[in-house]
mmCIF file of C-alpha atoms in Angstrom:
data_model
loop_
_atom_site.group_PDB
_atom_site.id
_atom_site.type_symbol
_atom_site.label_atom_id
_atom_site.label_comp_id
_atom_site.label_asym_id
_atom_site.label_seq_id
_atom_site.Cartn_x
_atom_site.Cartn_y
_atom_site.Cartn_z
ATOM 1 C CA MET A 40 2.620 -10.534 -1.175
ATOM 2 C CA LEU A 41 6.052 -9.333 -2.711
ATOM 3 C CA SER A 42 4.547 -8.892 -5.862
ATOM 4 C CA CYS A 43 2.300 -5.923 -4.274
ATOM 5 C CA CYS A 44 5.120 -4.306 -2.281
ATOM 6 C CA ARG A 45 8.887 -5.641 -2.746
ATOM 7 C CA SER A 46 9.763 -4.951 0.610
ATOM 8 C CA HIS A 47 10.280 -8.146 2.596
ATOM 9 C CA ARG A 48 9.393 -6.527 5.885
ATOM 10 C CA TRP A 49 6.289 -5.167 4.426
ATOM 11 C CA ALA A 50 5.302 -8.833 3.129
ATOM 12 C CA GLU A 51 5.969 -10.351 6.498
ATOM 13 C CA ARG A 52 4.208 -8.124 8.501
ATOM 14 C CA VAL A 53 1.109 -8.450 6.424
ATOM 15 C CA ALA A 54 1.481 -12.252 5.889
ATOM 16 C CA ALA A 55 2.262 -12.772 9.750
ATOM 17 C CA HIS A 56 -1.193 -11.504 11.049
ATOM 18 C CA ARG A 57 -3.214 -14.169 8.595
ATOM 19 C CA PRO A 58 -6.181 -15.077 8.241
ATOM 20 C CA TYR A 59 -7.950 -11.615 8.485
ATOM 21 C CA PRO A 60 -11.454 -11.546 8.867
ATOM 22 C CA THR A 61 -12.335 -9.359 6.225
ATOM 23 C CA VAL A 62 -10.639 -7.548 3.131
ATOM 24 C CA GLU A 63 -11.040 -4.447 4.788
ATOM 25 C CA ALA A 64 -8.919 -5.466 7.615
ATOM 26 C CA LEU A 65 -6.283 -6.897 5.227
ATOM 27 C CA LEU A 66 -6.425 -3.400 3.435
ATOM 28 C CA ALA A 67 -5.799 -1.815 6.677
ATOM 29 C CA ALA A 68 -2.921 -4.212 7.489
ATOM 30 C CA ALA A 69 -1.219 -3.370 4.482
ATOM 31 C CA ASP A 70 -1.627 0.170 4.973
ATOM 32 C CA GLU A 71 -0.166 -0.026 8.337
ATOM 33 C CA ALA A 72 2.876 -1.940 7.297
ATOM 34 C CA GLY A 73 3.428 0.745 4.576
ATOM 35 C CA TYR A 74 3.539 3.372 7.116
ATOM 36 C CA ASP A 75 5.774 1.600 9.417
ATOM 37 C CA LEU A 76 8.772 1.102 6.428
ATOM 38 C CA SER A 77 11.965 2.032 7.441
ATOM 39 C CA ARG A 78 14.565 3.785 5.111
ATOM 40 C CA PRO A 79 16.127 0.603 4.127
ATOM 41 C CA ASP A 80 12.677 -1.275 3.704
ATOM 42 C CA LEU A 81 11.544 1.998 1.503
ATOM 43 C CA ASP A 82 14.801 1.574 -0.517
ATOM 44 C CA GLU A 83 14.412 -1.778 -0.970
ATOM 45 C CA ALA A 84 10.983 -1.456 -2.185
ATOM 46 C CA LEU A 85 11.750 1.482 -4.532
ATOM 47 C CA ALA A 86 14.537 -0.358 -6.146
ATOM 48 C CA ALA A 87 12.062 -3.139 -7.352
ATOM 49 C CA GLU A 88 10.147 -0.636 -9.144
ATOM 50 C CA SER A 89 10.044 0.379 -12.689
ATOM 51 C CA SER A 90 8.906 3.214 -14.683
ATOM 52 C CA ALA A 91 5.381 3.033 -16.001
ATOM 53 C CA LEU A 92 5.654 2.682 -19.800
ATOM 54 C CA PRO A 93 2.939 4.404 -21.903
ATOM 55 C CA HIS A 94 0.145 2.574 -23.658
ATOM 56 C CA PRO A 95 1.491 1.242 -27.008
ATOM 57 C CA ASP A 96 -1.066 3.398 -28.818
ATOM 58 C CA ALA A 97 0.198 6.563 -27.173
ATOM 59 C CA PRO A 98 1.752 9.038 -29.836
ATOM 60 C CA PRO A 99 5.455 8.955 -30.178
ATOM 61 C CA THR A 100 5.713 12.365 -28.788
ATOM 62 C CA ALA A 101 4.087 11.547 -25.552
ATOM 63 C CA ARG A 102 6.576 8.300 -25.179
ATOM 64 C CA THR A 103 9.588 10.359 -25.739
ATOM 65 C CA ALA A 104 8.420 13.088 -23.107
ATOM 66 C CA LEU A 105 7.528 10.316 -20.767
ATOM 67 C CA ARG A 106 10.921 8.565 -21.070
ATOM 68 C CA ALA A 107 12.800 11.901 -20.694
ATOM 69 C CA ALA A 108 10.533 12.876 -17.610
ATOM 70 C CA HIS A 109 11.270 9.299 -16.071
ATOM 71 C CA ALA A 110 14.887 9.783 -16.703
ATOM 72 C CA ALA A 111 15.048 13.167 -15.208
ATOM 73 C CA TYR A 112 13.308 11.874 -12.117
ATOM 74 C CA GLU A 113 15.554 8.642 -11.479
ATOM 75 C CA SER A 114 18.524 11.065 -11.851
ATOM 76 C CA SER A 115 17.456 13.336 -9.155
ATOM 77 C CA PHE A 116 16.096 10.736 -6.935
ATOM 78 C CA GLY A 117 17.977 7.624 -7.587
ATOM 79 C CA HIS A 118 14.647 5.278 -8.054
ATOM 80 C CA ALA A 119 11.919 4.979 -10.270
ATOM 81 C CA PHE A 120 8.891 7.251 -10.020
ATOM 82 C CA VAL A 121 5.860 5.917 -8.339
ATOM 83 C CA ILE A 122 2.657 6.949 -8.622
ATOM 84 C CA SER A 123 -0.750 5.193 -7.835
ATOM 85 C CA LEU A 124 -3.427 5.625 -10.692
ATOM 86 C CA ASP A 125 -6.065 3.903 -8.725
ATOM 87 C CA GLY A 126 -9.074 5.592 -9.806
ATOM 88 C CA VAL A 127 -7.456 7.404 -12.808
ATOM 89 C CA ARG A 128 -9.448 6.925 -15.808
ATOM 90 C CA PRO A 129 -7.265 5.130 -18.807
ATOM 91 C CA GLY A 130 -7.270 8.057 -21.273
ATOM 92 C CA GLU A 131 -5.907 10.331 -18.640
ATOM 93 C CA ARG A 132 -3.348 8.199 -17.069
ATOM 94 C CA LEU A 133 -0.310 9.526 -19.270
ATOM 95 C CA ASP A 134 -1.290 13.035 -18.598
ATOM 96 C CA GLN A 135 -1.378 12.148 -14.887
ATOM 97 C CA VAL A 136 2.024 10.397 -14.633
ATOM 98 C CA LEU A 137 3.743 13.369 -16.638
ATOM 99 C CA ALA A 138 1.934 16.177 -14.404
ATOM 100 C CA GLY A 139 3.160 14.116 -11.506
ATOM 101 C CA ILE A 140 6.562 13.762 -12.315
ATOM 102 C CA ARG A 141 7.213 17.629 -13.581
ATOM 103 C CA SER A 142 5.510 18.608 -10.119
ATOM 104 C CA ARG A 143 7.403 16.003 -7.986
ATOM 105 C CA LEU A 144 10.760 16.934 -9.630
ATOM 106 C CA GLY A 145 10.777 20.131 -7.849
ATOM 107 C CA ASN A 146 10.646 18.421 -4.356
ATOM 108 C CA GLU A 147 13.639 18.206 -2.057
ATOM 109 C CA PRO A 148 14.904 14.869 -1.556
ATOM 110 C CA GLU A 149 13.389 14.043 1.708
ATOM 111 C CA GLU A 150 10.032 15.444 0.874
ATOM 112 C CA GLU A 151 9.985 13.194 -2.175
ATOM 113 C CA ARG A 152 11.069 10.359 0.138
ATOM 114 C CA VAL A 153 7.712 11.014 2.083
ATOM 115 C CA VAL A 154 5.531 11.213 -1.241
ATOM 116 C CA ALA A 155 7.187 8.113 -2.966
ATOM 117 C CA ALA A 156 6.453 6.322 0.447
ATOM 118 C CA ASP A 157 2.792 7.505 0.514
ATOM 119 C CA GLU A 158 2.467 6.558 -3.203
ATOM 120 C CA LEU A 159 4.105 3.314 -2.723
ATOM 121 C CA ARG A 160 1.697 2.580 0.094
ATOM 122 C CA ARG A 161 -1.258 3.483 -2.314
ATOM 123 C CA LEU A 162 0.218 1.146 -4.793
ATOM 124 C CA ALA A 163 0.594 -1.759 -2.679
ATOM 125 C CA ARG A 164 -2.817 -1.588 -1.257
ATOM 126 C CA ALA A 165 -4.560 -1.286 -4.994
ATOM 127 C CA ARG A 166 -2.296 -4.454 -6.305
ATOM 128 C CA LEU A 167 -3.456 -6.109 -3.233
ATOM 129 C CA ALA A 168 -7.159 -5.589 -3.719
ATOM 130 C CA PHE A 169 -6.515 -6.305 -7.525
ATOM 131 C CA ARG A 170 -4.693 -9.717 -6.474
ATOM 132 C CA LEU A 171 -7.661 -10.504 -3.917
ATOM 133 C CA ALA A 172 -10.304 -9.668 -6.901
ATOM 134 C CA GLU A 173 -8.297 -12.024 -9.264
ATOM 135 C CA ASP A 174 -8.253 -14.730 -6.787
ATOM 136 C CA LEU A 175 -11.920 -14.510 -6.272
ATOM 137 C CA THR A 176 -12.745 -14.509 -9.794
ATOM 138 C CA ALA A 177 -10.547 -17.561 -10.354
ATOM 139 C CA ARG A 178 -12.118 -19.470 -7.426
ATOM 140 C CA HIS A 179 -15.700 -18.426 -8.347
ATOM 141 C CA PRO A 180 -16.054 -18.129 -12.110
ATOM 142 C CA GLY A 181 -19.213 -16.553 -13.443
ATOM 143 C CA PRO A 182 -22.033 -18.414 -15.098
#
C-alpha cells in the first residue's frame, strides 16, 4: 500500500477494510482515504514523492526546461510536483507536465495544497490499479 501513497494513515485505512469484494470497492476505498488525509498525512505523502524525470530520449532542452520547472515549483511549494498522467499518451506526457507546473506555479499555497492532494489521490488510485493488474498477470500468466 505504501508504494501507492506514502501516507501511513492512507495505507492503514485502505488495508483495514480488506478483503474487498471487488476492485471497484478497493479503488473507492482508496479514493475515500485520499479525501480524508489530514495536513500532516498529506505532508508525509508529498514528502515521499519525487519529481518525474523525462524520457531518456527527450531532447536536452526539454530535460533542462523540466528540471528548471520542477526546481521553481519545489522552491515555491516545498514539495515535489505531483500530477497524474493516467490516460495521457506517452508522447504528450512531457508537455502535460510542463504545462501543469507552469499553470500551477501561479496558485496560492493553500490552493495548490488542494490541487496537489487531488493529484496525489489520482496517483494513488492509478498506482493501486497498476499493482492489482501486475498481481493478476503474475498469478495468471497468459498462454
